Backbone as a printed PyTorch tensor [residue, N CA C, xyz], in Angstrom:
tensor([[[-137.4430,  -61.9170, -104.0590],
         [-137.2850,  -63.1110, -104.6350],
         [-137.3190,  -63.3920, -105.2170]],

        [[-137.7520,  -63.6140, -106.3130],
         [-139.1540,  -64.3470, -106.8820],
         [-139.5470,  -66.3560, -106.3850]],

        [[-140.0310,  -67.1280, -106.2990],
         [-139.8740,  -68.1630, -106.5290],
         [-138.6850,  -69.1960, -106.7190]],

        [[-138.7700,  -68.7300, -108.7910],
         [-137.7200,  -69.8240, -108.9470],
         [-136.5680,  -69.2890, -107.9130]],

        [[-135.8240,  -67.7460, -108.0750],
         [-134.1200,  -67.9180, -108.0430],
         [-134.4570,  -68.3690, -106.7690]],

        [[-135.4830,  -68.0320, -106.2660],
         [-134.9260,  -68.8620, -104.4190],
         [-134.8330,  -70.8040, -104.4590]],

        [[-135.5500,  -71.3380, -105.7480],
         [-135.2990,  -72.7000, -105.4700],
         [-133.7110,  -72.4370, -106.5720]],

        [[-133.9730,  -71.4680, -107.3840],
         [-132.2500,  -72.1180, -107.7180],
         [-131.2160,  -71.6840, -106.5980]],

        [[-131.6470,  -70.5930, -105.1710],
         [-130.2530,  -70.4010, -105.3050],
         [-130.7710,  -71.8650, -104.0110]],

        [[-131.5380,  -72.5000, -103.4880],
         [-131.4230,  -73.8770, -102.9970],
         [-131.2670,  -74.9010, -103.6060]],

        [[-131.3770,  -75.1580, -104.9020],
         [-130.7150,  -76.0950, -105.6520],
         [-128.9950,  -76.4220, -105.9730]],

        [[-128.7590,  -74.8490, -106.1480],
         [-127.3230,  -73.8620, -105.8780],
         [-126.8180,  -74.7520, -104.1920]],

        [[-127.0980,  -74.5750, -103.1990],
         [-126.7040,  -74.4920, -101.9930],
         [-126.6660,  -76.3630, -101.5660]],

        [[-128.2430,  -76.8690, -101.7560],
         [-127.8490,  -78.6020, -101.7400],
         [-126.4580,  -79.2250, -102.4250]],

        [[-126.2890,  -78.2590, -104.0740],
         [-125.8490,  -79.2190, -104.8430],
         [-124.3290,  -78.8690, -104.1120]],

        [[-124.6400,  -78.4710, -103.1030],
         [-122.5890,  -77.5370, -102.9770],
         [-122.4750,  -78.2950, -102.6960]],

        [[-123.6160,  -78.0360, -101.1340],
         [-123.8060,  -79.2880, -100.3220],
         [-122.8490,  -81.2930, -100.2080]],

        [[-124.2800,  -80.7250, -101.0800],
         [-123.3000,  -82.3030, -102.0990],
         [-122.0160,  -82.9390, -101.9510]],

        [[-121.9670,  -81.7470, -103.0480],
         [-120.2960,  -82.0510, -103.5730],
         [-119.1790,  -81.6720, -102.4190]],

        [[-119.1730,  -81.0660, -101.1370],
         [-118.6400,  -80.6130, -100.5240],
         [-118.7200,  -82.1690,  -99.1900]],

        [[-119.9290,  -82.9820,  -99.3210],
         [-120.0840,  -84.2610,  -98.3290],
         [-119.5080,  -84.7800,  -99.1130]],

        [[-119.0360,  -85.6400, -100.9080],
         [-118.5850,  -86.2900, -101.0580],
         [-117.1610,  -86.0000, -100.5070]],

        [[-117.0670,  -84.9000, -101.6690],
         [-115.4030,  -84.7950, -101.0220],
         [-114.6160,  -85.0010,  -99.9090]],

        [[-115.1980,  -84.7590,  -98.7450],
         [-115.3530,  -85.2930,  -97.0000],
         [-115.1060,  -86.3110,  -97.6820]],

        [[-116.2810,  -87.1100,  -97.7120],
         [-116.0480,  -88.8620,  -97.1140],
         [-114.8220,  -89.2660,  -98.2640]],

        [[-114.5770,  -88.6410,  -99.9860],
         [-113.2550,  -89.0840, -100.7140],
         [-112.1100,  -88.8110,  -99.7340]],

        [[-111.6530,  -87.6450,  -99.3120],
         [-110.6560,  -87.2990,  -98.3940],
         [-110.9050,  -88.5530,  -97.1990]],

        [[-111.3900,  -88.8240,  -96.1000],
         [-111.8320,  -88.8630,  -95.0510],
         [-111.2410,  -91.0430,  -95.5340]],

        [[-111.0750,  -91.1040,  -97.0280],
         [-111.7490,  -92.9440,  -97.3390],
         [-110.4150,  -92.7700,  -97.4880]],

        [[-109.6690,  -91.7160,  -98.3060],
         [-108.1990,  -92.6600,  -98.0540],
         [-107.2390,  -92.0520,  -96.4660]],

        [[-107.0820,  -90.7150,  -96.2910],
         [-106.7530,  -90.8160,  -95.2110],
         [-106.7810,  -92.1310,  -94.7920]],

        [[-108.3140,  -91.9160,  -93.6800],
         [-108.2900,  -93.0220,  -92.4090],
         [-109.0110,  -94.4640,  -93.4910]],

        [[-108.0140,  -94.6510,  -93.8590],
         [-108.7070,  -96.1920,  -94.4760],
         [-108.8610,  -97.0770,  -93.0850]],

        [[-107.7230,  -97.5810,  -92.7830],
         [-107.5530,  -97.9380,  -91.6620],
         [-106.6860,  -99.5030,  -92.8080]],

        [[-106.4350,  -99.3240,  -94.2640],
         [-105.8540, -100.7440,  -94.8840],
         [-103.9110, -100.4850,  -94.5020]],

        [[-104.0940, -102.0690,  -94.4300],
         [-102.2510, -102.9570,  -94.0310],
         [-102.0430, -103.3950,  -95.6810]],

        [[-100.6800, -102.7470,  -96.2170],
         [-100.5440, -104.2480,  -97.7630],
         [ -99.2940, -104.2540,  -96.7490]],

        [[ -99.6860, -105.2870,  -96.6730],
         [ -97.7570, -106.1040,  -95.8530],
         [ -97.4670, -107.3350,  -97.6190]],

        [[ -96.5800, -107.8230,  -97.5830],
         [ -95.7950, -108.4840,  -99.2400],
         [ -94.7930, -109.6490,  -98.1470]],

        [[ -94.8650, -110.8680,  -99.3070],
         [ -93.5950, -111.9950,  -98.4840],
         [ -93.4100, -112.8740,  -99.6660]],

        [[ -93.0290, -113.3890,  -99.0940],
         [ -91.9390, -114.7700, -100.1930],
         [ -91.4450, -115.2740, -100.0710]],

        [[ -91.4140, -116.6650, -100.3680],
         [ -90.6130, -117.3850, -100.3180],
         [ -89.5860, -117.8070, -100.8610]],

        [[ -88.1860, -118.4740, -100.8670],
         [ -86.8530, -118.6880, -101.2560],
         [ -86.6530, -119.9170, -101.3970]],

        [[ -87.3880, -120.3510, -102.4840],
         [ -87.1760, -121.8370, -102.3960],
         [ -85.4870, -122.8350, -102.5580]],

        [[ -84.6940, -121.4680, -102.6690],
         [ -83.6940, -122.3320, -103.1090],
         [ -82.7500, -122.4550, -101.4000]],

        [[ -83.4680, -122.1350, -100.3910],
         [ -82.3750, -122.4180,  -98.6490],
         [ -82.7240, -123.6520,  -99.2680]],

        [[ -81.1880, -124.5330,  -98.6160],
         [ -81.4950, -125.6910,  -97.9440],
         [ -80.3840, -125.9480,  -97.0180]],

        [[ -81.3990, -127.0160,  -96.3230],
         [ -80.3400, -127.0730,  -94.8440],
         [ -79.5470, -128.2340,  -94.7780]],

        [[ -78.5550, -128.8190,  -94.0210],
         [ -77.8120, -129.7480,  -95.0690],
         [ -77.4740, -129.8320,  -93.1200]],

        [[ -77.9380, -131.2260,  -92.6490],
         [ -76.7050, -131.8780,  -91.5440],
         [ -75.6270, -132.7510,  -91.2220]],

        [[ -74.9220, -132.3580,  -90.4110],
         [ -73.9250, -132.7640,  -91.0190],
         [ -72.2550, -132.2210,  -90.0820]],

        [[ -71.2900, -132.8120,  -89.7470],
         [ -70.3800, -132.5280,  -88.6050],
         [ -68.7800, -131.6750,  -89.0370]],

        [[ -68.4910, -130.5600,  -88.5340],
         [ -67.6540, -129.9010,  -89.9760],
         [ -66.4490, -130.4960,  -88.2010]],

        [[ -65.7380, -131.0790,  -88.8520],
         [ -64.3960, -130.5000,  -87.2970],
         [ -63.3900, -131.3180,  -88.3330]],

        [[ -62.2690, -130.5430,  -87.8060],
         [ -60.6680, -130.7910,  -88.7400],
         [ -59.6020, -131.3860,  -87.7560]],

        [[ -58.8160, -131.3960,  -88.4680],
         [ -57.5090, -132.6420,  -88.2360],
         [ -55.6310, -131.0760,  -88.1750]],

        [[ -55.6460, -131.1450,  -87.3800],
         [ -54.7590, -129.7450,  -87.7500],
         [ -53.3130, -130.7380,  -88.0460]],

        [[ -52.9770, -131.1680,  -87.9600],
         [ -50.9390, -131.9960,  -88.0950],
         [ -50.4240, -131.5860,  -86.6140]],

        [[ -51.1290, -130.5520,  -86.6930],
         [ -49.8280, -129.6550,  -84.8550],
         [ -50.4310, -128.8620,  -83.8880]],

        [[ -51.6000, -129.4830,  -84.0850],
         [ -52.0550, -129.2440,  -82.6120],
         [ -52.1590, -129.0320,  -81.4170]],

        [[ -51.6690, -127.6190,  -81.1640],
         [ -50.7820, -128.1700,  -79.3630],
         [ -49.5140, -127.6720,  -79.1900]],

        [[ -48.5190, -127.9840,  -80.9090],
         [ -46.8110, -127.9950,  -80.4620],
         [ -46.5330, -126.8750,  -81.3590]],

        [[ -45.2690, -126.9940,  -81.2250],
         [ -44.2790, -126.1690,  -81.4460],
         [ -44.4740, -126.4660,  -83.1350]],

        [[ -45.3500, -125.4400,  -83.6790],
         [ -45.3030, -125.6330,  -85.6000],
         [ -44.3790, -124.7830,  -85.9560]],

        [[ -42.6460, -123.5960,  -85.3240],
         [ -42.8810, -122.9690,  -85.3620],
         [ -41.7880, -122.5570,  -84.7560]],

        [[ -39.9370, -122.5420,  -84.6770],
         [ -39.1080, -123.1960,  -83.2610],
         [ -38.4200, -121.0330,  -84.6910]],

        [[ -38.3870, -120.6300,  -83.6100],
         [ -37.7290, -119.5160,  -84.4520],
         [ -36.4110, -118.8500,  -83.5900]],

        [[ -35.7410, -120.3890,  -82.3050],
         [ -34.7690, -119.1570,  -81.1630],
         [ -33.7500, -118.5270,  -81.8750]],

        [[ -33.1560, -117.8430,  -81.6100],
         [ -31.6570, -117.8750,  -81.6350],
         [ -31.5560, -116.9950,  -83.8110]],

        [[ -33.1080, -117.1790,  -83.7520],
         [ -33.5650, -115.6860,  -85.3060],
         [ -32.0130, -114.6500,  -85.2500]],

        [[ -31.9220, -114.2230,  -85.9830],
         [ -30.6820, -112.4590,  -86.8300],
         [ -31.0580, -112.6920,  -87.6500]],

        [[ -31.0210, -111.1260,  -87.7150],
         [ -31.8530, -110.2150,  -88.5190],
         [ -31.0430, -110.9670,  -89.9770]],

        [[ -31.8450, -110.8070,  -90.9500],
         [ -31.9510, -111.9190,  -92.2910],
         [ -32.3320, -113.1500,  -92.1840]],

        [[ -32.2750, -113.4310,  -91.2960],
         [ -32.8690, -114.9990,  -91.3880],
         [ -34.0440, -115.5040,  -91.2590]],

        [[ -34.6920, -116.8890,  -91.1020],
         [ -36.0480, -117.0160,  -91.4030],
         [ -36.1450, -118.1350,  -90.9760]],

        [[ -37.0860, -118.7280,  -90.3180],
         [ -37.3460, -119.4500,  -89.8900],
         [ -38.6950, -120.6330,  -91.0580]],

        [[ -39.2710, -121.2520,  -90.6290],
         [ -40.0330, -122.5560,  -91.5350],
         [ -40.6500, -123.2640,  -90.8920]],

        [[ -42.5290, -123.3170,  -90.8190],
         [ -43.5770, -124.1350,  -90.3100],
         [ -43.9930, -125.2670,  -91.1550]],

        [[ -44.0840, -126.0170,  -91.4020],
         [ -45.8430, -126.2520,  -91.8000],
         [ -46.9770, -127.1430,  -90.9510]],

        [[ -47.7230, -126.8820,  -91.3090],
         [ -48.7460, -127.3760,  -91.1640],
         [ -49.9730, -128.0340,  -92.3900]],

        [[ -50.6700, -128.9660,  -91.3430],
         [ -51.6820, -129.3930,  -92.6380],
         [ -53.0020, -129.8670,  -91.9820]],

        [[ -53.6920, -128.8700,  -92.7730],
         [ -56.1110, -129.5120,  -92.1980],
         [ -56.2210, -130.1810,  -92.5190]],

        [[ -56.8490, -131.0790,  -92.7090],
         [ -57.8120, -132.5490,  -93.0750],
         [ -59.0930, -131.9440,  -92.7370]],

        [[ -60.2780, -132.0630,  -93.2870],
         [ -61.2390, -131.6100,  -92.8940],
         [ -62.1740, -132.8310,  -91.9970]],

        [[ -61.8950, -133.3320,  -91.1030],
         [ -62.6600, -134.9540,  -90.4790],
         [ -64.2970, -135.3170,  -90.3730]],

        [[ -64.4610, -133.7340,  -91.0140],
         [ -66.4500, -133.4850,  -90.4990],
         [ -66.6620, -135.0030,  -92.6900]],

        [[ -68.0200, -134.1920,  -92.0220],
         [ -69.1200, -134.9130,  -93.1150],
         [ -69.7210, -133.8560,  -94.1490]],

        [[ -68.7020, -132.7270,  -94.1690],
         [ -69.6030, -131.0300,  -95.0110],
         [ -68.4690, -129.9580,  -94.8600]],

        [[ -68.1800, -129.9370,  -96.4350],
         [ -67.5310, -129.3900,  -96.3990],
         [ -67.5320, -128.1880,  -96.2650]],

        [[ -66.5430, -127.2820,  -95.4720],
         [ -65.5130, -126.3050,  -94.5640],
         [ -64.8760, -125.5650,  -95.0960]],

        [[ -65.0530, -123.9850,  -94.4600],
         [ -63.8780, -122.5610,  -94.6310],
         [ -63.3680, -122.2260,  -93.9340]],

        [[ -62.4390, -122.6200,  -93.8400],
         [ -60.8010, -123.1060,  -92.6520],
         [ -60.3920, -120.9980,  -92.5470]],

        [[ -60.3670, -119.9700,  -91.2390],
         [ -59.6500, -119.8920,  -91.5160],
         [ -58.3130, -119.9460,  -90.1580]],

        [[ -57.0530, -119.2540,  -90.2820],
         [ -56.5230, -119.4780,  -89.4690],
         [ -55.5450, -117.6280,  -88.0880]],

        [[ -56.3010, -118.2020,  -87.8130],
         [ -56.2370, -117.1010,  -86.5640],
         [ -55.2650, -116.5350,  -85.1610]],

        [[ -54.5680, -116.1120,  -84.8940],
         [ -54.0310, -115.6980,  -83.6070],
         [ -55.5450, -115.5140,  -82.7260]],

        [[ -54.4960, -116.2310,  -81.4490],
         [ -55.2310, -116.6170,  -79.9690],
         [ -55.1510, -115.9020,  -78.9350]],

        [[ -53.1390, -115.8410,  -79.3630],
         [ -52.2790, -114.6970,  -78.1570],
         [ -50.9630, -114.4400,  -79.0340]],

        [[ -50.3920, -113.3060,  -78.6190],
         [ -49.2570, -112.7880,  -78.8910],
         [ -48.9080, -112.3930,  -77.3450]],

        [[ -47.9510, -112.3120,  -77.8440],
         [ -46.8990, -111.9380,  -75.8810],
         [ -45.3220, -111.3920,  -76.8090]],

        [[ -45.3360, -110.5860,  -75.7970],
         [ -43.6380, -109.5230,  -76.3330],
         [ -42.5390, -108.9330,  -75.1850]],

        [[ -41.4830, -109.9750,  -75.5810],
         [ -40.3650, -109.4160,  -73.6320],
         [ -39.8290, -108.6180,  -74.2860]],

        [[ -39.0920, -108.2350,  -74.4990],
         [ -39.4060, -106.9690,  -73.9690],
         [ -41.1140, -105.7440,  -74.3290]],

        [[ -42.2530, -106.5320,  -74.3610],
         [ -43.5030, -105.1520,  -74.4190],
         [ -42.7770, -104.1710,  -75.5530]],

        [[ -42.3320, -103.5020,  -75.0200],
         [ -42.0000, -102.5560,  -75.7710],
         [ -39.5790, -102.1920,  -75.9950]],

        [[ -39.2280, -102.7140,  -76.7570],
         [ -39.7080, -102.3190,  -78.7880],
         [ -40.5800, -104.5210,  -78.6670]],

        [[ -41.4690, -104.3880,  -79.7180],
         [ -41.6330, -104.8090,  -79.0010],
         [ -41.2580, -105.5120,  -81.0730]],

        [[ -40.8160, -107.4120,  -80.5370],
         [ -39.9510, -108.6260,  -81.2160],
         [ -40.9230, -107.9470,  -82.1430]],

        [[ -42.8540, -108.3810,  -83.1510],
         [ -43.4630, -108.9610,  -83.3170],
         [ -44.1320, -107.8350,  -84.1780]],

        [[ -43.1600, -106.6450,  -84.5670],
         [ -44.0150, -105.6840,  -85.1820],
         [ -42.5090, -105.4240,  -86.1780]],

        [[ -41.2370, -105.9010,  -85.6490],
         [ -40.5330, -106.2870,  -87.1930],
         [ -40.7310, -106.9590,  -87.5970]],

        [[ -40.6720, -108.6170,  -86.6560],
         [ -40.7380, -109.6210,  -87.7010],
         [ -42.1640, -109.8480,  -89.1460]],

        [[ -41.8820, -110.5480,  -90.0570],
         [ -42.8880, -110.4910,  -90.9920],
         [ -43.2520, -112.5750,  -91.1320]],

        [[ -44.4350, -112.1140,  -90.9570],
         [ -45.5930, -113.6860,  -91.2500],
         [ -45.4360, -113.8190,  -92.4270]],

        [[ -45.4020, -115.6450,  -92.7840],
         [ -46.1200, -114.7280,  -94.3690],
         [ -46.6290, -116.7260,  -93.5660]],

        [[ -48.0060, -116.4890,  -94.4760],
         [ -48.3060, -117.5410,  -94.7010],
         [ -48.4900, -118.2260,  -96.6110]],

        [[ -48.3770, -119.2270,  -96.8510],
         [ -48.7770, -120.1880,  -97.9200],
         [ -49.5610, -121.2930,  -98.0550]],

        [[ -50.8960, -121.4860,  -98.4440],
         [ -51.4460, -122.9050,  -99.3870],
         [ -49.8550, -123.3740,  -99.7580]],

        [[ -49.5060, -124.4260,  -99.4400],
         [ -48.6950, -124.7870, -100.4170],
         [ -48.9050, -126.5220, -100.8160]],

        [[ -50.4330, -125.9740, -100.9430],
         [ -51.4440, -128.0460, -100.9850],
         [ -50.6830, -128.0780, -102.6640]],

        [[ -50.7200, -127.0490, -103.4180],
         [ -50.2210, -126.7270, -105.0250],
         [ -49.2580, -125.8400, -104.9910]],

        [[ -49.2400, -124.8520, -105.7790],
         [ -48.6480, -123.9350, -106.3050],
         [ -48.8430, -123.0210, -104.9760]],

        [[ -47.4630, -122.5770, -104.2650],
         [ -47.2680, -122.1110, -103.6350],
         [ -48.5340, -120.5200, -104.0020]],

        [[ -49.1870, -120.2290, -102.5000],
         [ -49.6190, -119.5350, -102.7660],
         [ -49.7400, -118.4690, -100.9130]],

        [[ -50.1850, -116.8780, -101.4680],
         [ -49.1300, -116.9480,  -99.9160],
         [ -50.8890, -115.8850,  -99.9520]],

        [[ -51.2220, -115.9600,  -98.1720],
         [ -52.6140, -116.0530,  -98.0120],
         [ -52.9700, -114.7890,  -97.3970]],

        [[ -50.8510, -114.1680,  -96.6510],
         [ -50.5410, -113.1740,  -95.8600],
         [ -49.0680, -113.1260,  -95.6960]],

        [[ -49.8000, -111.8180,  -95.4700],
         [ -48.1190, -111.7040,  -95.0790],
         [ -47.6940, -109.9250,  -94.8000]],

        [[ -46.8650, -109.3980,  -93.0930],
         [ -47.2440, -108.1920,  -92.8180],
         [ -46.4730, -109.2800,  -91.6770]],

        [[ -46.7890, -107.5750,  -90.9840],
         [ -45.7170, -108.1710,  -89.7990],
         [ -47.1080, -108.8260,  -89.0000]],

        [[ -46.2910, -109.6670,  -87.5380],
         [ -46.2530, -111.0110,  -87.3740],
         [ -47.3600, -109.9090,  -86.1840]],

        [[ -47.7090, -109.0270,  -86.0420],
         [ -48.1320, -108.0150,  -85.1950],
         [ -50.0480, -107.4680,  -85.6200]],

        [[ -49.4950, -107.5670,  -87.3900],
         [ -50.6630, -107.1560,  -88.2270],
         [ -51.4570, -107.7710,  -88.1970]],

        [[ -51.7090, -109.3400,  -87.7370],
         [ -51.8730, -110.9490,  -87.8060],
         [ -53.1040, -110.3950,  -87.6340]],

        [[ -53.7060, -110.7430,  -88.4440],
         [ -55.4640, -111.1220,  -88.0840],
         [ -56.2160, -112.3510,  -88.1410]],

        [[ -55.6020, -112.7810,  -89.4550],
         [ -56.9600, -113.5590,  -89.8510],
         [ -56.0010, -114.2060,  -91.0400]],

        [[ -56.4900, -115.3750,  -92.0400],
         [ -55.8730, -115.4590,  -93.4240],
         [ -57.5070, -116.6840,  -93.5040]],

        [[ -57.3280, -116.1230,  -94.3390],
         [ -58.6140, -117.0880,  -95.3090],
         [ -57.6270, -119.0930,  -95.9370]],

        [[ -58.1120, -119.8330,  -95.2540],
         [ -57.2720, -120.9300,  -95.6550],
         [ -57.7700, -121.1950,  -96.8580]],

        [[ -59.4110, -120.9730,  -97.2280],
         [ -60.5800, -121.8130,  -98.0570],
         [ -60.8370, -123.0760,  -98.6070]],

        [[ -61.2620, -123.2330,  -98.5390],
         [ -62.0700, -124.1140,  -98.6400],
         [ -62.3250, -126.0550,  -98.9090]],

        [[ -61.8470, -126.5520,  -97.9940],
         [ -61.5160, -128.0690,  -97.8830],
         [ -63.2160, -128.7660,  -97.9550]],

        [[ -62.6940, -129.8640,  -98.1020],
         [ -63.9820, -131.0420,  -98.4640],
         [ -64.0610, -131.8580,  -97.7600]],

        [[ -64.7800, -132.5970,  -96.9390],
         [ -64.4790, -133.8760,  -96.2310],
         [ -63.5790, -135.2250,  -96.7300]],

        [[ -62.6990, -135.4230,  -95.4900],
         [ -61.9070, -136.3490,  -95.9710],
         [ -60.5990, -134.8450,  -96.7270]],

        [[ -60.0800, -134.5070,  -97.9140],
         [ -59.8870, -133.6570,  -98.0570],
         [ -58.4870, -133.1560,  -96.8280]],

        [[ -57.4430, -132.5210,  -97.3970],
         [ -56.8100, -132.0860,  -96.7970],
         [ -56.1450, -130.9890,  -97.5360]],

        [[ -55.4580, -129.9690,  -97.1270],
         [ -54.0330, -128.6530,  -97.3100],
         [ -52.7540, -128.1860,  -96.9220]],

        [[ -52.0670, -128.3040,  -97.1190],
         [ -50.7910, -127.6850,  -96.6480],
         [ -50.6320, -126.4450,  -96.3820]],

        [[ -50.3960, -125.7570,  -95.7970],
         [ -49.6810, -124.7620,  -95.4870],
         [ -48.6340, -124.3690,  -95.3550]],

        [[ -47.5270, -123.4750,  -95.3130],
         [ -45.9390, -123.0910,  -94.2770],
         [ -46.5170, -121.8180,  -94.4400]],

        [[ -45.5210, -121.4710,  -92.8230],
         [ -45.4790, -120.3420,  -91.9790],
         [ -43.9120, -119.8170,  -92.1800]],

        [[ -43.4360, -119.0210,  -92.3890],
         [ -42.2350, -118.9090,  -93.1370],
         [ -42.1960, -116.6310,  -91.5480]],

        [[ -40.9640, -117.2980,  -90.5210],
         [ -41.5640, -115.8700,  -89.9500],
         [ -39.7460, -115.1820,  -89.8510]],

        [[ -39.3020, -114.4140,  -91.1710],
         [ -38.1570, -113.7840,  -91.5160],
         [ -38.2040, -112.6510,  -90.0400]],

        [[ -37.1680, -112.3880,  -90.7180],
         [ -35.9520, -111.0380,  -89.0550],
         [ -35.3000, -109.6700,  -90.6710]],

        [[ -35.7870, -108.6000,  -91.0210],
         [ -35.3640, -108.2400,  -91.9480],
         [ -34.0680, -107.9860,  -91.5990]],

        [[ -32.5490, -107.4350,  -92.3070],
         [ -32.0160, -108.0330,  -93.3570],
         [ -32.0650, -106.0190,  -92.5540]],

        [[ -30.8990, -105.7340,  -91.8750],
         [ -30.1460, -104.2720,  -91.5970],
         [ -31.9990, -103.5200,  -90.2050]],

        [[ -32.2570, -104.2680,  -89.5480],
         [ -33.2080, -104.1740,  -88.5170],
         [ -32.9610, -104.8130,  -87.4240]],

        [[ -31.8240, -104.5150,  -87.2030],
         [ -30.5130, -104.6620,  -85.8120],
         [ -31.2020, -103.4870,  -85.1730]],

        [[ -32.7070, -103.3930,  -84.4190],
         [ -32.1690, -103.1710,  -83.3660],
         [ -31.8110, -103.0440,  -82.0630]],

        [[ -30.9540, -102.4920,  -80.8780],
         [ -29.9520, -102.8400,  -80.1890],
         [ -31.7010, -102.7520,  -78.7060]],

        [[ -32.4120, -102.9800,  -78.8920],
         [ -34.2570, -102.8620,  -77.7160],
         [ -34.5770, -104.2660,  -77.9890]],

        [[ -33.7490, -105.1290,  -79.3120],
         [ -34.3930, -106.2460,  -79.5550],
         [ -33.4440, -107.3420,  -78.9710]],

        [[ -32.6920, -107.2840,  -79.1430],
         [ -31.7040, -107.7450,  -78.5550],
         [ -31.8590, -108.8500,  -77.6080]],

        [[ -32.0410, -110.5670,  -77.3280],
         [ -32.8520, -111.5090,  -76.9550],
         [ -34.4090, -111.4450,  -76.2060]],

        [[ -34.3610, -110.7060,  -77.3630],
         [ -36.0080, -110.0990,  -76.6790],
         [ -36.7540, -112.2360,  -78.2220]],

        [[ -37.8220, -111.7300,  -77.3390],
         [ -38.7210, -113.2350,  -77.3230],
         [ -40.3870, -112.9310,  -77.6320]],

        [[ -40.6940, -113.5920,  -78.5350],
         [ -42.2650, -113.1520,  -79.0610],
         [ -43.1020, -115.0320,  -79.1100]],

        [[ -44.3240, -115.0440,  -78.6250],
         [ -44.2500, -116.1000,  -78.7090],
         [ -45.9450, -115.5850,  -79.8940]],

        [[ -46.5370, -116.9300,  -80.8370],
         [ -48.2580, -116.8900,  -81.0100],
         [ -48.8980, -117.6600,  -81.2920]],

        [[ -50.1580, -117.7010,  -80.0410],
         [ -50.8220, -119.7760,  -80.5340],
         [ -51.1840, -118.4510,  -81.5270]],

        [[ -51.5250, -119.9880,  -82.6790],
         [ -52.6180, -119.6080,  -83.9640],
         [ -53.4790, -120.5460,  -83.4510]],

        [[ -54.7150, -120.8660,  -83.9040],
         [ -56.0400, -121.4880,  -84.3660],
         [ -56.6090, -121.9540,  -85.2700]],

        [[ -57.0660, -122.3080,  -85.7350],
         [ -57.6940, -123.0780,  -87.3280],
         [ -58.7960, -123.2720,  -86.9490]],

        [[ -60.0450, -122.7730,  -87.3260],
         [ -61.1870, -122.9140,  -86.5790],
         [ -61.9170, -122.9630,  -88.8930]],

        [[ -63.2160, -123.3690,  -87.9700],
         [ -63.8070, -123.4870,  -89.5680],
         [ -65.1120, -123.1840,  -89.8130]],

        [[ -65.5670, -123.3730,  -90.8690],
         [ -67.8140, -122.4440,  -90.5720],
         [ -67.8010, -123.7830,  -92.1000]],

        [[ -69.0070, -124.2080,  -91.6040],
         [ -69.6500, -125.7100,  -92.5870],
         [ -70.4350, -124.3440,  -93.9720]],

        [[ -70.1610, -125.3750,  -95.2950],
         [ -70.6350, -125.1820,  -96.5850],
         [ -72.1630, -125.7310,  -96.6700]]])
């Protein structure tokens, strides 16, 4: 082998080693850089308001709807007025806290139809269905010092005179709750 060929072979070998070293260094930097990227942003629209949310219900602790003696084809109506007695507006809901049927089966609450309406202006139905299925009715937003009126109707549909329901009773406790806005 001549000196020129040997030098060419050595330079090619060295050049190959340099290329491999640069490639190894680049791959190492890409795979194991240890770089960590994080991003964050502030929300300047977030506003916190201090105040109190309180409601007064003109039927609190009282029988709102007495349906004793209710028979197929008849209804019983009760009303309540909810006032926002706090210093901030609130979104109010009406929920049952307990439901009891005597006898438990057949359940009178399966047959009776409960209708909850906002009657502050034009009557708007918030819930209509079986008393058993009632879980919540959104009563709407009430501003501080303002009030809304509601009508609750319990109906015993005609043609549903089930012998097992004669003398049956049902009690349902309702609760008004609010969330500040």
